[in-house]
Coordinates of N, CA and C in Angstrom, one line a residue:
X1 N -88.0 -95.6 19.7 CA -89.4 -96.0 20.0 C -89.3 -97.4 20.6
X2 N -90.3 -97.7 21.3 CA -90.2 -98.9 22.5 C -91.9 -99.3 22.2
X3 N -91.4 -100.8 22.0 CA -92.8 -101.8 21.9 C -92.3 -102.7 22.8
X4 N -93.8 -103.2 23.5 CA -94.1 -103.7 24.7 C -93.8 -103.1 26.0
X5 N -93.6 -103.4 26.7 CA -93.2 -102.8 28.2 C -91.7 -102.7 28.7
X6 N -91.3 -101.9 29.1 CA -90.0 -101.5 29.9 C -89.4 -102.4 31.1
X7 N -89.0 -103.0 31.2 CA -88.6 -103.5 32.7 C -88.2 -102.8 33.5
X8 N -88.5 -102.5 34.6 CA -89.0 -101.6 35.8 C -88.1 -102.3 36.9
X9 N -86.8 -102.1 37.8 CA -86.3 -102.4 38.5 C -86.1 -101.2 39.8
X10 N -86.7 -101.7 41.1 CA -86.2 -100.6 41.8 C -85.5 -101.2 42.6
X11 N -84.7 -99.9 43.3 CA -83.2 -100.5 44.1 C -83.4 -99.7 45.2
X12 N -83.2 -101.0 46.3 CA -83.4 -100.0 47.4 C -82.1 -100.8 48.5
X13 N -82.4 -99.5 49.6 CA -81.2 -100.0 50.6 C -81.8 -100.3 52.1
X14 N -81.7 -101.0 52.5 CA -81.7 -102.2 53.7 C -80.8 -102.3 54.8
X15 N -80.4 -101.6 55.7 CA -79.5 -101.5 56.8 C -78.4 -101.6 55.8
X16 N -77.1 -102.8 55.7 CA -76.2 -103.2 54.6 C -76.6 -103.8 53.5
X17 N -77.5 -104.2 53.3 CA -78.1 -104.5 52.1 C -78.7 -103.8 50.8
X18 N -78.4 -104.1 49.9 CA -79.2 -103.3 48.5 C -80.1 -104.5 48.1
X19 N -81.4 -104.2 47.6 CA -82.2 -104.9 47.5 C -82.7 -104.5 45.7
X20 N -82.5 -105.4 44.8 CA -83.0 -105.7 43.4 C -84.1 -106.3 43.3
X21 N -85.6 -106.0 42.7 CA -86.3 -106.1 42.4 C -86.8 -105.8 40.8
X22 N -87.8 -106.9 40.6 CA -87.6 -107.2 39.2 C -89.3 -106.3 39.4
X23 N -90.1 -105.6 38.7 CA -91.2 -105.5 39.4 C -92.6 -106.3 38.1
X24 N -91.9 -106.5 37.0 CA -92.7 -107.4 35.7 C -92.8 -108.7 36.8
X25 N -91.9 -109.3 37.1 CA -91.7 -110.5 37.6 C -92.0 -110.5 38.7
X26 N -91.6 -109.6 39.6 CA -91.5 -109.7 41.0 C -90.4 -110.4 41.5
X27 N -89.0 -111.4 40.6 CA -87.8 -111.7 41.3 C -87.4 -110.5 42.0
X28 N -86.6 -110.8 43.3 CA -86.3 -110.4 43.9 C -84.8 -110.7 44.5
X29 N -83.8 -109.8 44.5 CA -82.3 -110.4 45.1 C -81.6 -109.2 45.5
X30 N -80.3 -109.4 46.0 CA -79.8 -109.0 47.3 C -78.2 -108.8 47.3
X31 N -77.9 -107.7 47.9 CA -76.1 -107.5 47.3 C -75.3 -106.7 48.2
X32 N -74.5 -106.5 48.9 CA -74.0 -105.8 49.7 C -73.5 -104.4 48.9
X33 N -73.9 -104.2 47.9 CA -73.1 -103.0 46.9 C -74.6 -103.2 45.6
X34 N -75.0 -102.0 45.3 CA -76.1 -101.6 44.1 C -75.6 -102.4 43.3
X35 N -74.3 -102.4 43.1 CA -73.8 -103.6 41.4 C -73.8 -104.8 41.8
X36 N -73.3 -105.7 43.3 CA -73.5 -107.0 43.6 C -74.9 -107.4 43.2
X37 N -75.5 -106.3 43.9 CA -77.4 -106.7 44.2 C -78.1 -107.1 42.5
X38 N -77.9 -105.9 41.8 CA -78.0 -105.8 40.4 C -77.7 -106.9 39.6
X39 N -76.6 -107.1 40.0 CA -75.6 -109.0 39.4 C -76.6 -110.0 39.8
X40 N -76.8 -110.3 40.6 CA -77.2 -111.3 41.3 C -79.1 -111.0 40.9
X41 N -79.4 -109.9 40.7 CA -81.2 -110.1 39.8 C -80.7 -111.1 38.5
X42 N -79.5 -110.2 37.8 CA -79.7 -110.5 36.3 C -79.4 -112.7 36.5
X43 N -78.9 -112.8 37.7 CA -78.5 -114.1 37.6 C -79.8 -114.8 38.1
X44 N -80.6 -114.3 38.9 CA -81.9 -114.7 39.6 C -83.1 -114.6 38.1
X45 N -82.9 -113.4 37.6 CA -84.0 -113.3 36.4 C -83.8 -114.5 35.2
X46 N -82.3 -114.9 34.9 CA -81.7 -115.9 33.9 C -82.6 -117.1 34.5
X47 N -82.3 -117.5 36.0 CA -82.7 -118.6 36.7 C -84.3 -118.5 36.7
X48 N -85.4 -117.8 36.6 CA -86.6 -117.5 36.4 C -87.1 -118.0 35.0
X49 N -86.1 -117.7 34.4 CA -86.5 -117.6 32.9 C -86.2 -119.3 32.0
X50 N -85.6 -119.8 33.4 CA -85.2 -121.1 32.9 C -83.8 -121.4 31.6
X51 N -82.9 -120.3 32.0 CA -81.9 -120.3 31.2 C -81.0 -121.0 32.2
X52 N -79.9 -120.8 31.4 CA -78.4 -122.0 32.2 C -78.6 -123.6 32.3
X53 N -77.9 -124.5 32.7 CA -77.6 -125.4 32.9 C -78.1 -126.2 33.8
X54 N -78.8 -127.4 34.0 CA -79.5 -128.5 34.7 C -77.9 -128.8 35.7
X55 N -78.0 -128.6 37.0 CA -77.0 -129.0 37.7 C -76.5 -130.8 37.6
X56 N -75.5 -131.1 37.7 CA -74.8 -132.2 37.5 C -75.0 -133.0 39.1
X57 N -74.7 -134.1 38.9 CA -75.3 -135.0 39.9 C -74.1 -134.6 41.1
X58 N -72.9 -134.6 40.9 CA -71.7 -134.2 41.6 C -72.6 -132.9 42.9
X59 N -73.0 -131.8 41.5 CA -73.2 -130.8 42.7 C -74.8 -131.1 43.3
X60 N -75.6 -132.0 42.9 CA -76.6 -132.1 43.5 C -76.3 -132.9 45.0
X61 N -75.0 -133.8 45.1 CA -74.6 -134.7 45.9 C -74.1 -133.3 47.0
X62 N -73.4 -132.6 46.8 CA -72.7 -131.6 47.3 C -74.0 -130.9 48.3
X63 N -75.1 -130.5 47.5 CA -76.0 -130.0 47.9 C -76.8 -131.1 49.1
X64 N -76.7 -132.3 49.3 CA -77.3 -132.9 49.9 C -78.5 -133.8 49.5
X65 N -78.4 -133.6 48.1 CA -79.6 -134.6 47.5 C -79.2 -135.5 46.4
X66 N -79.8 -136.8 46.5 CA -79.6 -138.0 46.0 C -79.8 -138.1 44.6
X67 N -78.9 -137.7 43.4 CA -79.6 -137.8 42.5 C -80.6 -138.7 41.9
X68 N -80.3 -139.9 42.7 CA -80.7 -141.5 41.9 C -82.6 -141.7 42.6
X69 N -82.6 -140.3 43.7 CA -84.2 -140.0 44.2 C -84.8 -138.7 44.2
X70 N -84.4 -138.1 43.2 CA -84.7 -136.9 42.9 C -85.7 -136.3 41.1
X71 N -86.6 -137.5 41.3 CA -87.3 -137.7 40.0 C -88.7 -136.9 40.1
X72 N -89.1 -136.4 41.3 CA -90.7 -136.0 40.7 C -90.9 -134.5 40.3
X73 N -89.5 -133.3 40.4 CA -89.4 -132.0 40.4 C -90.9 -130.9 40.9
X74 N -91.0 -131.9 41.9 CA -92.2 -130.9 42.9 C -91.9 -130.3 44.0
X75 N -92.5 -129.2 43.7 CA -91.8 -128.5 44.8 C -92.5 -128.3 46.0
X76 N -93.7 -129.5 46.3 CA -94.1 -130.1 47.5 C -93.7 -130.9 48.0
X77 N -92.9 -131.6 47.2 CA -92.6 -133.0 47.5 C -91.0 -132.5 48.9

């Protein structure tokens, strides 16, 4: 027996692409293979959910942003 709701995932295919869809959430991600695409929700849904690790200043540098000006976490800004 099952309390609360099901998580509902559909999988679909896209020229070479498999497309993962979260449909409670609406995340959405992408895989050249049903199991890459599938990988890469469960990593996208973790990242939703605000699980894993605050990136390190090294890879924010990497990425192109300054850690030492990267203080208001808007995502207008």
């Amino acid at each position: 027996m099952s309390i609360g709701t099901e998580p509902t995932i559909t999988l679909t295919e896209s020229d070479e692409w498999w497309i993962a869809r979260d449909t409670e959430t609406g995340v959405t991600s992408q895989g050249k293979t049903r199991h890459s695409a599938l990988e890469n929700l469960d990593e996208a849904l973790a990242g939703y959910r605000g699980e894993g690790d605050a990136p390190t200043d090294q890879e924010l540098r990497e990425l192109g942003i300054d850690p030492s000006n990267n203080t208001s976490g808007s995502l207008d800004e």
